[in-house]
PDB file of C-alpha atoms in Angstrom:
ATOM      1  CA  MET A   1     100.745 131.568  78.005  1.00 39.00           C
ATOM      2  CA  THR A   2     102.471 130.731  81.319  1.00 44.00           C
ATOM      3  CA  ASN A   3     103.134 127.138  82.292  1.00 47.00           C
ATOM      4  CA  ARG A   4     100.786 127.600  85.222  1.00 47.00           C
ATOM      5  CA  SER A   5      97.942 128.655  82.930  1.00 45.00           C
ATOM      6  CA  ALA A   6      98.695 125.737  80.617  1.00 43.00           C
ATOM      7  CA  ASP A   7      98.460 123.385  83.576  1.00 42.00           C
ATOM      8  CA  ALA A   8      95.077 124.809  84.522  1.00 44.00           C
ATOM      9  CA  ARG A   9      93.785 124.499  80.979  1.00 44.00           C
ATOM     10  CA  ALA A  10      94.975 120.892  80.748  1.00 42.00           C
ATOM     11  CA  ILE A  11      93.237 120.016  84.007  1.00 46.00           C
ATOM     12  CA  ALA A  12      90.048 121.701  82.857  1.00 43.00           C
ATOM     13  CA  GLY A  13      89.994 119.700  79.627  1.00 45.00           C
ATOM     14  CA  ASP A  14      87.243 117.418  78.458  1.00 46.00           C
ATOM     15  CA  ASP A  15      89.024 114.094  79.085  1.00 65.00           C
ATOM     16  CA  HIS A  16      86.918 111.652  81.045  1.00 89.00           C
ATOM     17  CA  PRO A  17      88.297 110.872  84.553  1.00 95.00           C
ATOM     18  CA  MET A  18      88.561 107.175  83.743  1.00 96.00           C
ATOM     19  CA  ARG A  19      91.233 107.933  81.156  1.00 96.00           C
ATOM     20  CA  LEU A  20      93.607 108.151  84.113  1.00 96.00           C
ATOM     21  CA  ARG A  21      93.491 104.356  84.320  1.00 95.00           C
ATOM     22  CA  ASP A  22      95.199 104.151  80.927  1.00 95.00           C
ATOM     23  CA  HIS A  23      98.424 105.622  82.322  1.00 96.00           C
ATOM     24  CA  PRO A  24     101.171 102.974  82.749  1.00 95.00           C
ATOM     25  CA  SER A  25     101.846 104.225  86.300  1.00 95.00           C
ATOM     26  CA  PHE A  26      98.212 104.117  87.356  1.00 97.00           C
ATOM     27  CA  ALA A  27      98.486 101.088  89.675  1.00 96.00           C
ATOM     28  CA  PRO A  28     101.391 102.350  91.830  1.00 96.00           C
ATOM     29  CA  VAL A  29      99.942 105.872  91.948  1.00 97.00           C
ATOM     30  CA  PHE A  30      96.541 104.539  92.993  1.00 97.00           C
ATOM     31  CA  VAL A  31      97.940 102.179  95.627  1.00 96.00           C
ATOM     32  CA  GLY A  32     100.199 104.924  96.971  1.00 97.00           C
ATOM     33  CA  PHE A  33      97.222 107.276  97.174  1.00 97.00           C
ATOM     34  CA  CYS A  34      95.203 104.800  99.262  1.00 96.00           C
ATOM     35  CA  ASP A  35      98.128 104.335 101.608  1.00 95.00           C
ATOM     36  CA  GLN A  36      99.066 108.009 101.913  1.00 95.00           C
ATOM     37  CA  LEU A  37      95.476 109.170 102.419  1.00 94.00           C
ATOM     38  CA  ILE A  38      95.349 107.165 105.645  1.00 90.00           C
ATOM     39  CA  ALA A  39      98.981 107.690 106.719  1.00 88.00           C
ATOM     40  CA  PRO A  40      98.496 110.964 108.658  1.00 84.00           C
ATOM     41  CA  LEU A  41      95.847 109.304 110.856  1.00 82.00           C
ATOM     42  CA  ARG A  42      97.490 105.925 111.222  1.00 79.00           C
ATOM     43  CA  GLY A  43      98.084 105.162 114.888  1.00 72.00           C
ATOM     44  CA  GLN A  44      96.597 108.527 115.952  1.00 77.00           C
ATOM     45  CA  ARG A  45      93.767 106.976 117.942  1.00 72.00           C
ATOM     46  CA  LEU A  46      92.095 110.203 119.021  1.00 74.00           C
ATOM     47  CA  MET A  47      92.280 111.853 115.611  1.00 78.00           C
ATOM     48  CA  ILE A  48      91.073 108.875 113.636  1.00 76.00           C
ATOM     49  CA  LYS A  49      88.359 108.233 116.216  1.00 71.00           C
ATOM     50  CA  LEU A  50      87.165 111.778 115.634  1.00 75.00           C
ATOM     51  CA  PHE A  51      87.561 111.992 111.853  1.00 76.00           C
ATOM     52  CA  GLY A  52      86.600 108.368 111.292  1.00 71.00           C
ATOM     53  CA  GLN A  53      83.046 109.562 111.927  1.00 75.00           C
ATOM     54  CA  ARG A  54      81.032 111.465 109.357  1.00 78.00           C
ATOM     55  CA  ALA A  55      79.520 114.135 111.647  1.00 82.00           C
ATOM     56  CA  PRO A  56      82.710 115.816 112.929  1.00 84.00           C
ATOM     57  CA  THR A  57      84.233 115.669 109.433  1.00 87.00           C
ATOM     58  CA  GLU A  58      81.203 117.495 108.034  1.00 90.00           C
ATOM     59  CA  ILE A  59      81.306 120.058 110.838  1.00 93.00           C
ATOM     60  CA  VAL A  60      84.988 120.787 110.253  1.00 94.00           C
ATOM     61  CA  ALA A  61      84.388 121.098 106.489  1.00 94.00           C
ATOM     62  CA  HIS A  62      81.748 123.768 107.085  1.00 95.00           C
ATOM     63  CA  ILE A  63      83.924 125.646 109.588  1.00 97.00           C
ATOM     64  CA  VAL A  64      86.858 125.724 107.168  1.00 96.00           C
ATOM     65  CA  MET A  65      84.710 126.755 104.183  1.00 96.00           C
ATOM     66  CA  MET A  66      83.032 129.569 106.118  1.00 96.00           C
ATOM     67  CA  HIS A  67      86.353 130.710 107.544  1.00 96.00           C
ATOM     68  CA  MET A  68      88.188 130.708 104.202  1.00 94.00           C
ATOM     69  CA  SER A  69      85.327 132.160 102.166  1.00 93.00           C
ATOM     70  CA  ALA A  70      84.199 134.957 104.489  1.00 93.00           C
ATOM     71  CA  ARG A  71      84.443 138.389 102.884  1.00 90.00           C
ATOM     72  CA  GLN A  72      82.944 140.153 105.907  1.00 93.00           C
ATOM     73  CA  PRO A  73      82.426 139.321 109.605  1.00 92.00           C
ATOM     74  CA  VAL A  74      78.775 138.325 109.152  1.00 93.00           C
ATOM     75  CA  GLU A  75      79.970 135.405 106.978  1.00 94.00           C
ATOM     76  CA  ARG A  76      82.508 134.058 109.481  1.00 96.00           C
ATOM     77  CA  PRO A  77      81.665 130.819 111.298  1.00 97.00           C
ATOM     78  CA  THR A  78      80.042 130.922 114.723  1.00 97.00           C
ATOM     79  CA  LEU A  79      78.344 128.088 116.561  1.00 97.00           C
ATOM     80  CA  THR A  80      74.920 129.589 115.843  1.00 96.00           C
ATOM     81  CA  ARG A  81      75.623 130.009 112.120  1.00 95.00           C
ATOM     82  CA  LEU A  82      77.000 126.486 111.958  1.00 96.00           C
ATOM     83  CA  GLN A  83      73.920 125.078 113.651  1.00 95.00           C
ATOM     84  CA  MET A  84      71.735 126.849 111.089  1.00 94.00           C
ATOM     85  CA  ARG A  85      73.551 125.005 108.301  1.00 92.00           C
ATOM     86  CA  LEU A  86      73.702 121.523 109.796  1.00 92.00           C
ATOM     87  CA  PRO A  87      71.147 119.077 111.192  1.00 89.00           C
ATOM     88  CA  GLY A  88      71.309 118.176 114.863  1.00 90.00           C
ATOM     89  CA  PRO A  89      72.137 121.421 116.694  1.00 93.00           C
ATOM     90  CA  ARG A  90      72.979 119.613 119.940  1.00 94.00           C
ATOM     91  CA  GLN A  91      75.292 117.194 118.178  1.00 92.00           C
ATOM     92  CA  THR A  92      76.958 120.105 116.382  1.00 94.00           C
ATOM     93  CA  ALA A  93      77.485 121.943 119.676  1.00 96.00           C
ATOM     94  CA  ALA A  94      78.915 118.798 121.293  1.00 94.00           C
ATOM     95  CA  PHE A  95      81.411 118.157 118.492  1.00 93.00           C
ATOM     96  CA  VAL A  96      82.455 121.826 118.385  1.00 95.00           C
ATOM     97  CA  ALA A  97      83.144 121.561 122.117  1.00 95.00           C
ATOM     98  CA  VAL A  98      85.345 118.521 121.460  1.00 91.00           C
ATOM     99  CA  LEU A  99      87.203 120.346 118.667  1.00 93.00           C
ATOM    100  CA  ARG A 100      87.784 123.294 120.983  1.00 94.00           C
ATOM    101  CA  GLY A 101      88.928 121.007 123.792  1.00 93.00           C
ATOM    102  CA  LEU A 102      91.533 119.497 121.484  1.00 91.00           C
ATOM    103  CA  SER A 103      92.593 123.003 120.300  1.00 93.00           C
ATOM    104  CA  LEU A 104      91.694 122.021 116.740  1.00 93.00           C
ATOM    105  CA  VAL A 105      89.335 124.988 116.719  1.00 96.00           C
ATOM    106  CA  THR A 106      89.816 128.176 118.721  1.00 97.00           C
ATOM    107  CA  ILE A 107      87.592 131.116 119.560  1.00 96.00           C
ATOM    108  CA  GLU A 108      88.059 134.728 118.450  1.00 96.00           C
ATOM    109  CA  ARG A 109      85.773 137.393 119.909  1.00 96.00           C
ATOM    110  CA  ASP A 110      84.381 140.094 117.652  1.00 94.00           C
ATOM    111  CA  PRO A 111      86.168 143.349 118.523  1.00 92.00           C
ATOM    112  CA  GLY A 112      82.921 145.309 118.254  1.00 91.00           C
ATOM    113  CA  ASP A 113      80.671 142.864 120.085  1.00 92.00           C
ATOM    114  CA  GLY A 114      82.245 140.462 122.547  1.00 89.00           C
ATOM    115  CA  ARG A 115      79.121 138.315 122.554  1.00 93.00           C
ATOM    116  CA  ILE A 116      79.965 137.166 119.042  1.00 95.00           C
ATOM    117  CA  ARG A 117      82.576 134.407 119.077  1.00 96.00           C
ATOM    118  CA  TYR A 118      84.045 133.225 115.790  1.00 97.00           C
ATOM    119  CA  LEU A 119      85.241 129.659 115.267  1.00 97.00           C
ATOM    120  CA  VAL A 120      88.769 129.603 113.898  1.00 97.00           C
ATOM    121  CA  PRO A 121      90.213 126.344 112.532  1.00 96.00           C
ATOM    122  CA  GLY A 122      93.721 125.684 113.839  1.00 95.00           C
ATOM    123  CA  SER A 123      96.864 124.807 111.963  1.00 94.00           C
ATOM    124  CA  VAL A 124      96.403 121.063 112.444  1.00 92.00           C
ATOM    125  CA  ILE A 125      93.171 121.217 110.483  1.00 94.00           C
ATOM    126  CA  LEU A 126      94.284 123.753 107.877  1.00 95.00           C
ATOM    127  CA  GLU A 127      97.658 122.138 107.171  1.00 94.00           C
ATOM    128  CA  GLY A 128      96.116 118.669 107.246  1.00 92.00           C
ATOM    129  CA  LEU A 129      93.571 119.767 104.642  1.00 94.00           C
ATOM    130  CA  ARG A 130      96.318 121.368 102.550  1.00 95.00           C
ATOM    131  CA  GLY A 131      98.215 118.080 102.569  1.00 94.00           C
ATOM    132  CA  TRP A 132      95.027 116.153 101.693  1.00 95.00           C
ATOM    133  CA  LEU A 133      94.378 118.406  98.697  1.00 96.00           C
ATOM    134  CA  ALA A 134      98.034 118.338  97.612  1.00 96.00           C
ATOM    135  CA  LEU A 135      98.001 114.531  97.599  1.00 97.00           C
ATOM    136  CA  HIS A 136      95.070 114.538  95.164  1.00 97.00           C
ATOM    137  CA  LEU A 137      96.716 117.123  92.914  1.00 97.00           C
ATOM    138  CA  ASP A 138     100.028 115.247  93.009  1.00 96.00           C
ATOM    139  CA  CYS A 139      98.347 112.035  91.896  1.00 96.00           C
ATOM    140  CA  HIS A 140      96.434 113.811  89.151  1.00 96.00           C
ATOM    141  CA  ALA A 141      99.630 115.480  87.916  1.00 95.00           C
ATOM    142  CA  ARG A 142     101.475 112.157  87.774  1.00 94.00           C
ATOM    143  CA  LEU A 143      98.730 110.694  85.571  1.00 96.00           C
ATOM    144  CA  THR A 144      98.296 113.685  83.239  1.00 93.00           C
ATOM    145  CA  GLU A 145     100.372 116.316  81.518  1.00 76.00           C
ATOM    146  CA  ALA A 146      99.235 118.938  84.037  1.00 74.00           C
ATOM    147  CA  GLY A 147     101.563 119.618  86.943  1.00 72.00           C
ATOM    148  CA  GLY A 148     102.659 122.411  89.210  1.00 78.00           C
ATOM    149  CA  LEU A 149      99.405 123.283  90.955  1.00 91.00           C
ATOM    150  CA  SER A 150     100.152 121.002  93.909  1.00 89.00           C
ATOM    151  CA  VAL A 151     103.459 122.818  94.467  1.00 90.00           C
ATOM    152  CA  ARG A 152     101.665 126.147  94.321  1.00 93.00           C
ATOM    153  CA  LEU A 153      99.050 124.852  96.771  1.00 94.00           C
ATOM    154  CA  ARG A 154     101.772 124.148  99.324  1.00 92.00           C
ATOM    155  CA  ASP A 155     103.555 127.487  98.878  1.00 92.00           C
ATOM    156  CA  ASP A 156     100.850 130.022  98.019  1.00 94.00           C
ATOM    157  CA  GLN A 157      98.331 130.832 100.770  1.00 95.00           C
ATOM    158  CA  SER A 158      96.120 132.884  98.429  1.00 95.00           C
ATOM    159  CA  PHE A 159      95.904 129.990  95.991  1.00 96.00           C
ATOM    160  CA  TYR A 160      95.141 127.574  98.816  1.00 96.00           C
ATOM    161  CA  ALA A 161      92.306 129.788 100.070  1.00 96.00           C
ATOM    162  CA  GLU A 162      90.872 130.209  96.580  1.00 97.00           C
ATOM    163  CA  THR A 163      91.026 126.464  95.962  1.00 97.00           C
ATOM    164  CA  ILE A 164      88.992 125.935  99.125  1.00 97.00           C
ATOM    165  CA  ARG A 165      86.442 128.487  97.931  1.00 96.00           C
ATOM    166  CA  GLN A 166      86.206 126.700  94.579  1.00 97.00           C
ATOM    167  CA  CYS A 167      85.300 123.519  96.469  1.00 96.00           C
ATOM    168  CA  ALA A 168      82.130 125.076  97.950  1.00 94.00           C
ATOM    169  CA  THR A 169      79.817 122.566  96.277  1.00 94.00           C
ATOM    170  CA  TRP A 170      81.708 119.777  98.099  1.00 92.00           C
ATOM    171  CA  LEU A 171      79.642 120.732 101.178  1.00 90.00           C
ATOM    172  CA  CYS A 172      76.625 119.227  99.430  1.00 90.00           C
ATOM    173  CA  ARG A 173      77.216 115.518  99.899  1.00 87.00           C
ATOM    174  CA  ASP A 174      75.416 114.624  96.667  1.00 89.00           C
ATOM    175  CA  SER A 175      78.022 116.669  94.751  1.00 91.00           C
ATOM    176  CA  ARG A 176      80.932 114.526  95.904  1.00 93.00           C
ATOM    177  CA  PRO A 177      82.296 111.761  93.680  1.00 95.00           C
ATOM    178  CA  LEU A 178      81.920 109.277  96.527  1.00 95.00           C
ATOM    179  CA  THR A 179      78.146 109.252  96.220  1.00 94.00           C
ATOM    180  CA  GLY A 180      78.448 107.742  92.747  1.00 95.00           C
ATOM    181  CA  PHE A 181      80.057 104.578  94.115  1.00 97.00           C
ATOM    182  CA  PRO A 182      77.560 102.888  96.457  1.00 96.00           C
ATOM    183  CA  ASP A 183      79.849 100.201  97.861  1.00 96.00           C
ATOM    184  CA  LEU A 184      82.568 102.621  98.931  1.00 96.00           C
ATOM    185  CA  ALA A 185      79.951 105.133 100.104  1.00 95.00           C
ATOM    186  CA  TRP A 186      78.493 102.343 102.241  1.00 96.00           C
ATOM    187  CA  THR A 187      81.842 101.879 104.001  1.00 96.00           C
ATOM    188  CA  ASP A 188      81.843 105.605 104.779  1.00 92.00           C
ATOM    189  CA  GLU A 189      78.621 105.175 106.717  1.00 91.00           C
ATOM    190  CA  HIS A 190      80.513 103.162 109.346  1.00 91.00           C
ATOM    191  CA  ASP A 191      83.103 104.535 111.775  1.00 87.00           C
ATOM    192  CA  SER A 192      86.540 104.172 110.088  1.00 89.00           C
ATOM    193  CA  GLY A 193      84.891 102.047 107.412  1.00 93.00           C
ATOM    194  CA  ILE A 194      86.360 103.874 104.432  1.00 94.00           C
ATOM    195  CA  HIS A 195      89.739 103.931 106.169  1.00 93.00           C
ATOM    196  CA  LEU A 196      89.586 100.153 106.509  1.00 95.00           C
ATOM    197  CA  ALA A 197      88.585  99.747 102.873  1.00 96.00           C
ATOM    198  CA  LEU A 198      91.444 101.917 101.599  1.00 96.00           C
ATOM    199  CA  THR A 199      93.903 100.175 103.914  1.00 95.00           C
ATOM    200  CA  LEU A 200      92.897  96.793 102.447  1.00 96.00           C
ATOM    201  CA  VAL A 201      93.195  98.133  98.899  1.00 96.00           C
ATOM    202  CA  ALA A 202      96.700  99.428  99.630  1.00 95.00           C
ATOM    203  CA  ARG A 203      97.826  96.232 101.364  1.00 94.00           C
ATOM    204  CA  SER A 204      96.499  94.051  98.573  1.00 94.00           C
ATOM    205  CA  ALA A 205      98.189  96.214  95.912  1.00 92.00           C
ATOM    206  CA  ALA A 206      94.722  96.923  94.497  1.00 89.00           C
ATOM    207  CA  GLY A 207      93.498  93.355  94.794  1.00 86.00           C
ATOM    208  CA  ARG A 208      96.612  91.762  93.317  1.00 87.00           C
ATOM    209  CA  HIS A 209      97.648  90.047  96.557  1.00 92.00           C
ATOM    210  CA  VAL A 210      95.927  88.171  99.377  1.00 93.00           C
ATOM    211  CA  VAL A 211      95.862  90.108 102.655  1.00 93.00           C
ATOM    212  CA  ASP A 212      96.818  88.571 106.003  1.00 92.00           C
ATOM    213  CA  VAL A 213      94.203  89.626 108.506  1.00 89.00           C
ATOM    214  CA  SER A 214      95.128  90.819 112.006  1.00 91.00           C
ATOM    215  CA  THR A 215      92.114  92.404 113.667  1.00 92.00           C
ATOM    216  CA  ALA A 216      94.313  93.584 116.560  1.00 93.00           C
ATOM    217  CA  GLU A 217      96.699  95.415 114.227  1.00 92.00           C
ATOM    218  CA  LEU A 218      93.913  96.942 112.154  1.00 92.00           C
ATOM    219  CA  ALA A 219      92.051  98.014 115.287  1.00 91.00           C
ATOM    220  CA  THR A 220      95.161  99.756 116.678  1.00 88.00           C
ATOM    221  CA  MET A 221      95.886 101.406 113.355  1.00 88.00           C
ATOM    222  CA  LEU A 222      92.343 102.645 112.818  1.00 88.00           C
ATOM    223  CA  GLY A 223      91.517 103.581 116.402  1.00 84.00           C
ATOM    224  CA  VAL A 224      88.572 101.248 116.861  1.00 88.00           C
ATOM    225  CA  SER A 225      87.918  98.001 118.728  1.00 91.00           C
ATOM    226  CA  ARG A 226      88.769  94.548 117.381  1.00 94.00           C
ATOM    227  CA  SER A 227      85.079  93.643 117.505  1.00 96.00           C
ATOM    228  CA  HIS A 228      84.304  96.665 115.315  1.00 94.00           C
ATOM    229  CA  ILE A 229      86.905  95.539 112.772  1.00 95.00           C
ATOM    230  CA  ARG A 230      85.516  91.992 112.809  1.00 95.00           C
ATOM    231  CA  ASN A 231      81.996  93.317 112.328  1.00 96.00           C
ATOM    232  CA  LEU A 232      83.083  95.574 109.444  1.00 96.00           C
ATOM    233  CA  LEU A 233      84.917  92.751 107.700  1.00 97.00           C
ATOM    234  CA  ALA A 234      81.954  90.427 108.137  1.00 96.00           C
ATOM    235  CA  ALA A 235      79.613  93.059 106.722  1.00 97.00           C
ATOM    236  CA  MET A 236      81.973  93.635 103.788  1.00 97.00           C
ATOM    237  CA  GLU A 237      82.024  89.894 103.164  1.00 97.00           C
ATOM    238  CA  GLU A 238      78.227  89.724 103.272  1.00 97.00           C
ATOM    239  CA  ARG A 239      78.090  92.600 100.789  1.00 97.00           C
ATOM    240  CA  ARG A 240      80.526  90.613  98.599  1.00 97.00           C
ATOM    241  CA  LEU A 241      83.268  93.198  98.723  1.00 97.00           C
ATOM    242  CA  LEU A 242      85.791  90.644  99.927  1.00 97.00           C
ATOM    243  CA  ARG A 243      86.216  86.900 100.437  1.00 95.00           C
ATOM    244  CA  PHE A 244      87.925  85.093 103.323  1.00 94.00           C
ATOM    245  CA  ASP A 245      89.846  81.857 102.949  1.00 91.00           C
ATOM    246  CA  ASP A 246      88.693  78.769 104.859  1.00 86.00           C
ATOM    247  CA  GLY A 247      90.629  79.671 107.969  1.00 86.00           C
ATOM    248  CA  ARG A 248      89.400  83.282 107.898  1.00 87.00           C
ATOM    249  CA  ARG A 249      92.966  84.476 108.390  1.00 88.00           C
ATOM    250  CA  ARG A 250      93.463  85.800 104.891  1.00 91.00           C
ATOM    251  CA  LEU A 251      91.165  87.701 102.571  1.00 95.00           C
ATOM    252  CA  THR A 252      90.878  88.693  98.930  1.00 95.00           C
ATOM    253  CA  LEU A 253      89.194  91.825  97.724  1.00 96.00           C
ATOM    254  CA  MET A 254      86.609  91.205  95.028  1.00 96.00           C
ATOM    255  CA  PRO A 255      87.591  92.618  91.599  1.00 95.00           C
ATOM    256  CA  GLY A 256      84.356  94.593  91.268  1.00 96.00           C
ATOM    257  CA  PHE A 257      84.979  96.408  94.538  1.00 96.00           C
ATOM    258  CA  VAL A 258      88.584  97.247  93.626  1.00 96.00           C
ATOM    259  CA  ALA A 259      87.383  98.554  90.245  1.00 96.00           C
ATOM    260  CA  SER A 260      84.846 100.724  92.038  1.00 97.00           C
ATOM    261  CA  VAL A 261      87.476 102.220  94.351  1.00 97.00           C
ATOM    262  CA  GLU A 262      89.733 102.861  91.344  1.00 97.00           C
ATOM    263  CA  ALA A 263      86.893 104.671  89.581  1.00 97.00           C
ATOM    264  CA  TRP A 264      86.163 106.754  92.683  1.00 98.00           C
ATOM    265  CA  PHE A 265      89.848 107.728  92.854  1.00 98.00           C
ATOM    266  CA  CYS A 266      89.817 108.832  89.206  1.00 98.00           C
ATOM    267  CA  HIS A 267      86.725 110.942  89.657  1.00 98.00           C
ATOM    268  CA  GLN A 268      87.809 112.453  92.976  1.00 97.00           C
ATOM    269  CA  VAL A 269      91.299 113.552  91.914  1.00 97.00           C
ATOM    270  CA  THR A 270      89.822 114.958  88.694  1.00 97.00           C
ATOM    271  CA  TRP A 271      87.111 116.832  90.617  1.00 97.00           C
ATOM    272  CA  LEU A 272      89.639 118.451  92.959  1.00 97.00           C
ATOM    273  CA  ALA A 273      92.120 119.172  90.167  1.00 96.00           C
ATOM    274  CA  ALA A 274      89.346 121.001  88.318  1.00 95.00           C
ATOM    275  CA  ALA A 275      88.659 123.080  91.440  1.00 96.00           C
ATOM    276  CA  ALA A 276      92.343 123.991  91.628  1.00 96.00           C
ATOM    277  CA  ALA A 277      92.307 124.944  87.952  1.00 95.00           C
ATOM    278  CA  ARG A 278      89.348 127.244  88.571  1.00 96.00           C
ATOM    279  CA  ALA A 279      91.245 128.815  91.454  1.00 96.00           C
ATOM    280  CA  ASP A 280      94.230 129.385  89.181  1.00 95.00           C
ATOM    281  CA  ARG A 281      92.059 131.118  86.622  1.00 94.00           C
ATOM    282  CA  ALA A 282      90.296 133.216  89.274  1.00 95.00           C
ATOM    283  CA  LEU A 283      93.634 134.580  90.462  1.00 93.00           C
ATOM    284  CA  GLN A 284      94.950 135.419  86.989  1.00 90.00           C
ATOM    285  CA  PRO A 285      95.333 139.190  86.329  1.00 86.00           C
ATOM    286  CA  ALA A 286      92.399 140.646  84.425  1.00 71.00           C
TER     287      ALA A 286
END
């Protein structure tokens, strides 16, 4: 058995995702994950404004999946095919126009019928997604005996494409680990809400430290207004996800919320590692 196959078998094992918390390096890996997940968007006002919203993120996910999974032209993404999959055809068209305007998505005309225009995700999207997946696999590898698939993901285009195909059920929101954690899922319903939550988890070292609050800094980092940050923090406090001190200049994350984010992390990295393991098996010689 090759080491790569052994890695895939280890990832596909029956261990419960929460066993990852038993690893002595869990805390630094988890905190690093929260920080690095936001790092590519930090300070990129336009990008985080776009991908801090659910709708454009969902649209891009469908474009990438259709693009990477297509076996024949009729399966490739077009605006019409995308609108058939997603609610709100006008909203979809508007966001696709924005993606095209930013050169995040380009157009390729069908050589046999110029009226058909395929949507092609650009390198910023594809390489950003590759890095996002690799981060999850890296964290999983550090907390298990299975390693190597994240390196392959970065270097092997066929493996990357197959991993994307193995994530097809991710397009159904109910299939994602996030939906099992209502408090964190609630933050994702607000523009940049989940980015704020993960930033606070990272800054507090997973609730171990009090966080100094600067709405101006957080607003600049997350590409939203200071009033939006204040409203989000107030809503999180009302939901009992955090607690301010008397001067409202420092906050503490509630232990139950931190535990929920930790559990989401365990389930999400395990989910994606399992998809990578399936991709590895699918590419093994018969």
